[in-house]
mmCIF file of C-alpha atoms in Angstrom:
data_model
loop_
_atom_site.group_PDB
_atom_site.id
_atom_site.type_symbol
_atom_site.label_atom_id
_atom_site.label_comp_id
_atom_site.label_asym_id
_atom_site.label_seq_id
_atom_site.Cartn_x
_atom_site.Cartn_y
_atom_site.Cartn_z
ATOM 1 C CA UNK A 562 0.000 0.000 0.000
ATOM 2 C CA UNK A 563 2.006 3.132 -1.131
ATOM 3 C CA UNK A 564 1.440 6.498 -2.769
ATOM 4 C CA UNK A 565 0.870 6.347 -6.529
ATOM 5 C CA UNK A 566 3.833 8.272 -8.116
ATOM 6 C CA UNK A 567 1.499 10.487 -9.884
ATOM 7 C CA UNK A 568 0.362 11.552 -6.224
ATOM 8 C CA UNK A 569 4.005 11.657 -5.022
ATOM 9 C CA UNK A 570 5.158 13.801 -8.359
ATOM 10 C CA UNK A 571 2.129 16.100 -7.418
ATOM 11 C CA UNK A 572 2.627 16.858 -4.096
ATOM 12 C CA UNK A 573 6.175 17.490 -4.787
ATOM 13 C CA UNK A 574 5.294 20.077 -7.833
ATOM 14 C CA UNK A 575 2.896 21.726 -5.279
ATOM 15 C CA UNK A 576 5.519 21.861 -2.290
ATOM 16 C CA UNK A 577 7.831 23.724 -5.377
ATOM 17 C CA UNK A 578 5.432 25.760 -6.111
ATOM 18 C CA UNK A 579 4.885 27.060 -2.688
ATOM 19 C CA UNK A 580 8.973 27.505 -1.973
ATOM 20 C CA UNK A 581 9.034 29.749 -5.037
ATOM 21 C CA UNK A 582 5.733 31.803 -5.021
ATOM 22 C CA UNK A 583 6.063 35.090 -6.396
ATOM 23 C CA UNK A 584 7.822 33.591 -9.701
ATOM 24 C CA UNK A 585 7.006 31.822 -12.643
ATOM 25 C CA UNK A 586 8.488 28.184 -12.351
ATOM 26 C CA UNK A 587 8.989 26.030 -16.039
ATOM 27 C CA UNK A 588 7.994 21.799 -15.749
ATOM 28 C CA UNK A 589 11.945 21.641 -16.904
ATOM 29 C CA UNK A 590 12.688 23.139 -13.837
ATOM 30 C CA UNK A 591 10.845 21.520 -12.030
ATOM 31 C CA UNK A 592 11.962 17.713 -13.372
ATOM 32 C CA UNK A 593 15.579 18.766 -12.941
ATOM 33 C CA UNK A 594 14.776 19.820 -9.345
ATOM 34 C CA UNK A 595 13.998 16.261 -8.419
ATOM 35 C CA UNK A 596 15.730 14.529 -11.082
ATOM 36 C CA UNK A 597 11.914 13.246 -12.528
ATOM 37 C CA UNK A 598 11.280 12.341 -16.113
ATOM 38 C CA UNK A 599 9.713 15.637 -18.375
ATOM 39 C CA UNK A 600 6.613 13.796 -19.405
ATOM 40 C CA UNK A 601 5.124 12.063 -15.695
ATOM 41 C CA UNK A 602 5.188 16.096 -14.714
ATOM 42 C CA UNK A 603 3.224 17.119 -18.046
ATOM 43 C CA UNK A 604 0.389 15.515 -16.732
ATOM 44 C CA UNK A 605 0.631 16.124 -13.070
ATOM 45 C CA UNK A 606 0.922 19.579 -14.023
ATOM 46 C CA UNK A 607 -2.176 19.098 -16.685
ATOM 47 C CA UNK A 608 -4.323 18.362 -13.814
ATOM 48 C CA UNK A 609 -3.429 20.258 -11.112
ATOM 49 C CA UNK A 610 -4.126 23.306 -13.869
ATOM 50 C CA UNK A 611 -7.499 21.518 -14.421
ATOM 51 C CA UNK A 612 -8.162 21.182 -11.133
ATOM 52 C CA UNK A 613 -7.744 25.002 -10.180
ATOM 53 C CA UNK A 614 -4.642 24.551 -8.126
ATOM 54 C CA UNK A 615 -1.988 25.546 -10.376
ATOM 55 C CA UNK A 616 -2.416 28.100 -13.311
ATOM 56 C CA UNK A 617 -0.086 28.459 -16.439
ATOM 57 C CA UNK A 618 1.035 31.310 -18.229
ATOM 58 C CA UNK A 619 1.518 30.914 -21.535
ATOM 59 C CA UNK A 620 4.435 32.544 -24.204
ATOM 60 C CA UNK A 621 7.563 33.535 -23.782
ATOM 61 C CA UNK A 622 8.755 33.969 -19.826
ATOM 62 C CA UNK A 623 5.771 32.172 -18.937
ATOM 63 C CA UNK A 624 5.689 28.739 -16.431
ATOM 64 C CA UNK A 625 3.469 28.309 -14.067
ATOM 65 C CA UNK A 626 2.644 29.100 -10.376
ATOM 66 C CA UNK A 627 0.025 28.162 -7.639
ATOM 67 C CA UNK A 628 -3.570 29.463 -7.919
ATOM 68 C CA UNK A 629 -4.121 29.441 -4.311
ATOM 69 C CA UNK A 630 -2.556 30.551 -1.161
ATOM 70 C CA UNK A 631 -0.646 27.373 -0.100
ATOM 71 C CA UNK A 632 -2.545 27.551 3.484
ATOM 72 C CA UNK A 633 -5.888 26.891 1.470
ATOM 73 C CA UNK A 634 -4.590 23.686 -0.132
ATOM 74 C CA UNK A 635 -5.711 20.792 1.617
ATOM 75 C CA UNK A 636 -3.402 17.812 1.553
ATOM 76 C CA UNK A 637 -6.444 15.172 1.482
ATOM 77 C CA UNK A 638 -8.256 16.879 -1.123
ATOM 78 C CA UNK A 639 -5.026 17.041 -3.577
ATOM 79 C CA UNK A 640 -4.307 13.696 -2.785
ATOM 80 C CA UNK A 641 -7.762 12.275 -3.403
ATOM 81 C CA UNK A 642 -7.347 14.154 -6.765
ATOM 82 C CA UNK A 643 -4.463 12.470 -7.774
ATOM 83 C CA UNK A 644 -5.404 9.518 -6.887
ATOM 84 C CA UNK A 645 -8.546 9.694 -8.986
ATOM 85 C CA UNK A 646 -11.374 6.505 -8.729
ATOM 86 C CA UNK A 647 -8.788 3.559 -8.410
ATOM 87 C CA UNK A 648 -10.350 1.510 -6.001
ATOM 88 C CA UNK A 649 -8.506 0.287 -2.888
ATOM 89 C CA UNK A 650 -8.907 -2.797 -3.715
ATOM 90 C CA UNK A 651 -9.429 -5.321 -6.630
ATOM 91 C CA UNK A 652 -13.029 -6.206 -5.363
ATOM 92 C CA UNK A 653 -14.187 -2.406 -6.161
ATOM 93 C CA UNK A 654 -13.082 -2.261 -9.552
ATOM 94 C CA UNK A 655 -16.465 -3.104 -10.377
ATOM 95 C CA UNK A 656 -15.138 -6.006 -13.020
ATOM 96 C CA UNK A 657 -17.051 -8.726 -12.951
ATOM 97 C CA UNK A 658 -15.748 -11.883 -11.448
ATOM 98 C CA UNK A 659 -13.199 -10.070 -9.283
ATOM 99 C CA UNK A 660 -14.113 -11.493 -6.025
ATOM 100 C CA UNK A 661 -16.906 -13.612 -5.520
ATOM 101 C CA UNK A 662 -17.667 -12.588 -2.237
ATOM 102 C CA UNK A 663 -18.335 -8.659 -2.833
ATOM 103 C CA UNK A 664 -21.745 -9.197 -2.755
ATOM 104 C CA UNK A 665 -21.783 -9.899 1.067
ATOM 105 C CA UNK A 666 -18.192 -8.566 2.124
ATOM 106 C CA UNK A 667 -17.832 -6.705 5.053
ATOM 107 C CA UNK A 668 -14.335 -6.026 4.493
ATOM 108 C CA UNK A 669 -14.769 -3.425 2.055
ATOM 109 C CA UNK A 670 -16.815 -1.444 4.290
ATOM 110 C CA UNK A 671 -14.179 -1.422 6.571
ATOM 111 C CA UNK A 672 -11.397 -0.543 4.231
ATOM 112 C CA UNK A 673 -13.513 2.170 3.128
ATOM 113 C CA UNK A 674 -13.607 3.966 6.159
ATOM 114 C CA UNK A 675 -10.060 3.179 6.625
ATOM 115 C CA UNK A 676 -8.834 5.490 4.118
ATOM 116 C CA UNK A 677 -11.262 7.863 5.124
ATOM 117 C CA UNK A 678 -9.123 8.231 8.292
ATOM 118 C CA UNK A 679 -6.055 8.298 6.470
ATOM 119 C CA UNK A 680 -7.438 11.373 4.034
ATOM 120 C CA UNK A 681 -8.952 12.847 7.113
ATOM 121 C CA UNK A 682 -5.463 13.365 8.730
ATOM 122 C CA UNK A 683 -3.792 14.480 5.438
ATOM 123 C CA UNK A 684 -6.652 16.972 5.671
ATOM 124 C CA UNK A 685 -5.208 18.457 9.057
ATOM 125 C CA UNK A 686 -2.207 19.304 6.836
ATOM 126 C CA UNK A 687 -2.215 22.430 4.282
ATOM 127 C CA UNK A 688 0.826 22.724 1.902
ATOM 128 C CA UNK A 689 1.611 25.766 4.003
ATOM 129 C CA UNK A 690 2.625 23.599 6.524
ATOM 130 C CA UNK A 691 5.216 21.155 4.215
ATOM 131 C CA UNK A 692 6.924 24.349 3.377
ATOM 132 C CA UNK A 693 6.689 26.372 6.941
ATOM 133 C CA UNK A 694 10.444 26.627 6.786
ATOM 134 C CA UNK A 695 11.279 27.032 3.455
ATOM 135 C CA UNK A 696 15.133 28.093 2.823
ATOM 136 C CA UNK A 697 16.410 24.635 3.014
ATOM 137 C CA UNK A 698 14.235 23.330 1.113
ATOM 138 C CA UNK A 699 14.648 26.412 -1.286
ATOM 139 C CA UNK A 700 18.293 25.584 -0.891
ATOM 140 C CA UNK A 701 18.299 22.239 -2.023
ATOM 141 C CA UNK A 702 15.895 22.636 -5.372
ATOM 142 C CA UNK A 703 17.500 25.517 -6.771
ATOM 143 C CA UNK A 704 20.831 23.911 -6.153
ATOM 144 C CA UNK A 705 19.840 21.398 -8.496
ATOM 145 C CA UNK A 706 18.375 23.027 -11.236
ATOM 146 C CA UNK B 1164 -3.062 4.083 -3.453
ATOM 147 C CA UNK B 1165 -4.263 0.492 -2.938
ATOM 148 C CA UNK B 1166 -4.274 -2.404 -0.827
ATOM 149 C CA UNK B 1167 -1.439 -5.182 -2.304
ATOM 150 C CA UNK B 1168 -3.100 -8.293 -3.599
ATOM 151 C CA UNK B 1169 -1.218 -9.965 -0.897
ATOM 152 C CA UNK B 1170 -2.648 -8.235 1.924
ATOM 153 C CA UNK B 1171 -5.890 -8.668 -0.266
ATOM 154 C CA UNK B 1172 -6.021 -12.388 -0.205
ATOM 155 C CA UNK B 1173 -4.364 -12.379 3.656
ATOM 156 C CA UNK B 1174 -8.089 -11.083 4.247
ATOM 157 C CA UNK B 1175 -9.885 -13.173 2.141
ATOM 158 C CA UNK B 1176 -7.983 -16.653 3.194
ATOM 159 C CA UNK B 1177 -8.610 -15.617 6.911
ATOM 160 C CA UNK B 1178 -11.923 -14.662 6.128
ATOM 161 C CA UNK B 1179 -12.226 -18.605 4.753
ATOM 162 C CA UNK B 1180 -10.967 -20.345 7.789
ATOM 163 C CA UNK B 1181 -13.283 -17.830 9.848
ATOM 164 C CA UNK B 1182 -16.790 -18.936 8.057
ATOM 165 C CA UNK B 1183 -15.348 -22.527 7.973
ATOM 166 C CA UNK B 1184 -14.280 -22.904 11.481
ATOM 167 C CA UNK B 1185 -14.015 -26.732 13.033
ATOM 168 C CA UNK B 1186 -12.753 -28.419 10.145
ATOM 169 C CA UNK B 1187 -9.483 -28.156 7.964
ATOM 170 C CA UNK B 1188 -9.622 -26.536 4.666
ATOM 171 C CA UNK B 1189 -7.077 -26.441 1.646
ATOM 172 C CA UNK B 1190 -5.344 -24.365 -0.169
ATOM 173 C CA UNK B 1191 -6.262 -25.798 -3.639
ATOM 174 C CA UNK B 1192 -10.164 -25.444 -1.917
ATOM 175 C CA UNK B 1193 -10.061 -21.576 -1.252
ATOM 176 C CA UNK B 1194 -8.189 -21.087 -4.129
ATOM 177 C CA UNK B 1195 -11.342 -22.564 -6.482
ATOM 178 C CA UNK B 1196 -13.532 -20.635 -3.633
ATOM 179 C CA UNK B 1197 -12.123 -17.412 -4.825
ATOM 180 C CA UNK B 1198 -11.345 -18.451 -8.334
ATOM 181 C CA UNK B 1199 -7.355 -17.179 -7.623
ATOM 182 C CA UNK B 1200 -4.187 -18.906 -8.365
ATOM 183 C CA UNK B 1201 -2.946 -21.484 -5.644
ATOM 184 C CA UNK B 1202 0.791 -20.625 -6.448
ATOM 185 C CA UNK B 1203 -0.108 -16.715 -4.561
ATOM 186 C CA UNK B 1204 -2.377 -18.517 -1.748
ATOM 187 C CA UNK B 1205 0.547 -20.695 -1.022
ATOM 188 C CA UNK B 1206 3.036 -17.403 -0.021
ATOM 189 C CA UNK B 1207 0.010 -15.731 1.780
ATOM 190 C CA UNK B 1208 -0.577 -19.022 3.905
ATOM 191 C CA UNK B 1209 3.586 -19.668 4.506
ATOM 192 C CA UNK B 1210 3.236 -16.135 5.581
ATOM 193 C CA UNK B 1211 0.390 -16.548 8.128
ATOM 194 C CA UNK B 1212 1.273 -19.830 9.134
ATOM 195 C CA UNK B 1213 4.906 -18.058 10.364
ATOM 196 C CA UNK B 1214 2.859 -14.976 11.935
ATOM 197 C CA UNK B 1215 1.310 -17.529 13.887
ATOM 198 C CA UNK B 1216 -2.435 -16.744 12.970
ATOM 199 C CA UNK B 1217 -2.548 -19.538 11.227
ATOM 200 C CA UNK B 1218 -1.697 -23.740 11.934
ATOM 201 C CA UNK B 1219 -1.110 -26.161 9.031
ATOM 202 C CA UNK B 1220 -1.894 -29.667 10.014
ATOM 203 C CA UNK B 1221 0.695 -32.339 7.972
ATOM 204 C CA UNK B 1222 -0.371 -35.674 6.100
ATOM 205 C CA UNK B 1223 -3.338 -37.472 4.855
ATOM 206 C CA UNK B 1224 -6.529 -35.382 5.711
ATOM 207 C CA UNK B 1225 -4.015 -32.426 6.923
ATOM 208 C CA UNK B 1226 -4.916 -28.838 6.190
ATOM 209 C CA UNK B 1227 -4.848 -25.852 7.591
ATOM 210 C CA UNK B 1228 -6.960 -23.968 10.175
ATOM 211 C CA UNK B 1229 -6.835 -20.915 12.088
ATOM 212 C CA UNK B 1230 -4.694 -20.542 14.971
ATOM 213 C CA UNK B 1231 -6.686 -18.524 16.777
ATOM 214 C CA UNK B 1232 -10.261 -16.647 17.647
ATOM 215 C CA UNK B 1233 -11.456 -14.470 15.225
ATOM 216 C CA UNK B 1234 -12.145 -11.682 17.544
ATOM 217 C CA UNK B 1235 -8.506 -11.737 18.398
ATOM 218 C CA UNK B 1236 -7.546 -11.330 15.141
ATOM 219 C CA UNK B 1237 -7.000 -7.318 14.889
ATOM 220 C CA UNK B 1238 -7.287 -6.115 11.096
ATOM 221 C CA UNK B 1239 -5.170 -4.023 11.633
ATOM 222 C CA UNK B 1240 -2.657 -6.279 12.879
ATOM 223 C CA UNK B 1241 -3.286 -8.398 9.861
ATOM 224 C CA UNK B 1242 -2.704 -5.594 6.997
ATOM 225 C CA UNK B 1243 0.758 -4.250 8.493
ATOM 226 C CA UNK B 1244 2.047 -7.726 8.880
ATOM 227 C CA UNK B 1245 1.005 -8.461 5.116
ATOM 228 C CA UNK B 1246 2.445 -5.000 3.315
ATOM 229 C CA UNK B 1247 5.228 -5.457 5.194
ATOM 230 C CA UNK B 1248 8.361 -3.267 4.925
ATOM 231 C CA UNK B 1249 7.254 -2.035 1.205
ATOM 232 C CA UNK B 1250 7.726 2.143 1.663
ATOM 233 C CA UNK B 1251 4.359 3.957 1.807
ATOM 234 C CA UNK B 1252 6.341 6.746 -0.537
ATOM 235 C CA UNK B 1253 8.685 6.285 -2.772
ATOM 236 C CA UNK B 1254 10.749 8.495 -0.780
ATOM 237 C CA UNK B 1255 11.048 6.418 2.028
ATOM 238 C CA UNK B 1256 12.634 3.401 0.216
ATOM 239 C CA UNK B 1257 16.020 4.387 1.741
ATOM 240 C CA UNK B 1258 17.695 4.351 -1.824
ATOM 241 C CA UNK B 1259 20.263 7.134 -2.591
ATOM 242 C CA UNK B 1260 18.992 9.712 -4.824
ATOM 243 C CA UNK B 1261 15.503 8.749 -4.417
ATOM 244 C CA UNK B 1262 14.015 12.320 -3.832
ATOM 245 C CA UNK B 1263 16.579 14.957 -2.812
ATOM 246 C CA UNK B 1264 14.452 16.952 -0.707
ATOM 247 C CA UNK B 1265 14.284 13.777 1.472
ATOM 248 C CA UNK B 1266 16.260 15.442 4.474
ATOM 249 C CA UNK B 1267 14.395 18.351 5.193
ATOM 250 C CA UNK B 1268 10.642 16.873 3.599
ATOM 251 C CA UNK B 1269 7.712 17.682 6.213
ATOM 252 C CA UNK B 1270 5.566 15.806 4.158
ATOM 253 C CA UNK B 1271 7.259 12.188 4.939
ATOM 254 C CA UNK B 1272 5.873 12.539 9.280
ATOM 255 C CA UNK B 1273 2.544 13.990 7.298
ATOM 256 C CA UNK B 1274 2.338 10.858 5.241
ATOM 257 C CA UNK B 1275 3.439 8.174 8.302
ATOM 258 C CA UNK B 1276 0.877 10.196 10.570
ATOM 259 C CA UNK B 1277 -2.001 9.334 7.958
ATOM 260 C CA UNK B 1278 -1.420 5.252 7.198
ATOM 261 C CA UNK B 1279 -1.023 5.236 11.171
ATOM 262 C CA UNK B 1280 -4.416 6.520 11.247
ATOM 263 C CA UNK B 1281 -5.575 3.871 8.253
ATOM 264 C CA UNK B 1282 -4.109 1.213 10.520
ATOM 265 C CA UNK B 1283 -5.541 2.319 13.883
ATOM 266 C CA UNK B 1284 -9.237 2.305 11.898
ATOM 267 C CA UNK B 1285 -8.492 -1.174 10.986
ATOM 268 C CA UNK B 1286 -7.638 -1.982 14.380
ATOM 269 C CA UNK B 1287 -11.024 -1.102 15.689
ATOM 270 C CA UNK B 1288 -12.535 -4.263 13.903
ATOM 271 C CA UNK B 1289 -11.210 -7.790 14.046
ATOM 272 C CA UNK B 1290 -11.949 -11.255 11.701
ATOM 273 C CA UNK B 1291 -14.927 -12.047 13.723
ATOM 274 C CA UNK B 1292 -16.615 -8.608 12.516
ATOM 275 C CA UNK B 1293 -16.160 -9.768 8.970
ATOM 276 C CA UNK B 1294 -18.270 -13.164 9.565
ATOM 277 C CA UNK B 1295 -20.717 -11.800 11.846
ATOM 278 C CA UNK B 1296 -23.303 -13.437 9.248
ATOM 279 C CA UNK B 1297 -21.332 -16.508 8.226
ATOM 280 C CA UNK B 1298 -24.177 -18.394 6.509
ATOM 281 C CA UNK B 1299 -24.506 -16.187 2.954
ATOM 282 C CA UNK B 1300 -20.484 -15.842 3.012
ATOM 283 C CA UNK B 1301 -20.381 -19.611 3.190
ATOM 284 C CA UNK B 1302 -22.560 -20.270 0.661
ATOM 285 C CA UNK B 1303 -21.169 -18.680 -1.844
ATOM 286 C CA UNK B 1304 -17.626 -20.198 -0.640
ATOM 287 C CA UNK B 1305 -18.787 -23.463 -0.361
ATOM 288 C CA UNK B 1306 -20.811 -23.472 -4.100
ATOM 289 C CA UNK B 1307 -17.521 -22.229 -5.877
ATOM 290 C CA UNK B 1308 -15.844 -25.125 -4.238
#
C-alpha cells in the first residue's frame, strides 16, 4: 500500500510551487529539481491546472505558479485528486468476477472507512505547513536546477 | 493508493478459515472458492502460518486452520504484517537519490501520521466482525468449491 507516483510527483510540484511563489516556475525546472522524467510532470501539471490549483502562463517567460494561497490547499483533497477513482482494492473495480464474495463482504466497508481516516489526517495538513520553513528546502531545489 | 493483492487475499484466506471454522480446509479449496491462483495462496498461507495466525496440520486429511479466535484477530494487525516493509512513498525506500528533498521533507511525518491513522481504523474491527453473518459468506464459498 504506497502512494501512486502520480500523487508523489504532485505533491512534490505543489511543495515547489509554494517555496518559489512570487515567480514563474517552467515543468523543466521543475523535473531537474527532483531529477523526474519531463513527461510524468506534463500531466501532473495538466491536472493540477485543471483542477484550479496551479495556473499556467503561456508565451515567452511564462511557467506556471500556484492558484491558491498554499494555506488553502488541503493535503487530502489534492491527494484524493491524484489519486482519482482507483479503487482500494481489486473487489471495487467493479469487473465482474473479481471477487466472488463482494456481494456480502464486510471487508470493504471497513477498508472504506479506513482510508477515510487516512485522508482525514492528510486533511489536518495544508501545503503551508510542508513548506513552513522554506530556505532549506529552497536551498536544495534551486541547487539542483 | 491500494491495498497489495497480498494483503488482499491475507483477508480473504482468513476470512475462509473464519466462516469454515471446526474443520481443515485447503489451499487448492479456497483457491477454487475465490477463483485465484494457488501458487499466490501458497506465499500468503507460509506467511500466516509463520505470523502464527494460522496452523497447518501435515499428512493425509491435513490442512490448515486458524490458529486462533477471530475476535482476536486485529485487522489491523493483519494488513501491516502483510504490506510489510514495502515504503508507503517512494521516498522512504532508503535508496540514494531517491528524492533529494528527502532530508528536510515535512511531508514524509505527514504521510506516516495518515497510514497510522488507516491502521488504527483497521484496528477497531477484528476477523470475527467480517463473519458476523457466516451463513450467505459460506454459501457462496462453499458453491464455488
Amino acid at each position: 500500500m504506497k502512494l501512486t507516483t502520480f500523487s508523489d510527483y504532485t505533491l512534490r510540484v505543489l511543495m515547489f510551487l509554494a517555496v518559489e511563489r512570487g515567480r514563474l516556475a517552467t515543468i523543466p525546472e521543475i523535473a531537474a529539481a527532483y531529477g523526474i522524467s519531463e513527461n510524468h510532470l506534463m500531466k501532473v501539471v495538466h491536472q493540477l491546472v485543471r483542477g484550479g490549483l496551479v495556473e499556467s502562463v503561456r508565451g515567452k517567460g511564462g511557467g506556471i505558479r500556484l492558484a491558491c494561497a498554499p494555506e488553502t490547499i488541503r493535503l487530502g483533497a489534492v491527494v484524493r485528486a491524484s489519486e482519482g477513482a482507483a479503487p482500494i482494492v481489486e473487489c471495487l473495480s467493479g469487473e465482474p468476477g473479481a471477487c466472488c464474495i463482494a456481494p456480502v463482504c464486510r471487508l470493504t466497508a471497513v477498508l472504506v472507512k479506513a482510508f477515510e481516516a487516512l485522508y482525514s489526517t492528510l486533511d489536518d495538513y495544508t501545503l503551508a505547513d510542508l513548506v513552513a520553513q522554506p530556505q532549506s528546502l529552497q536551498a536544495i531545489l534551486i541547487r539542483q536546477t
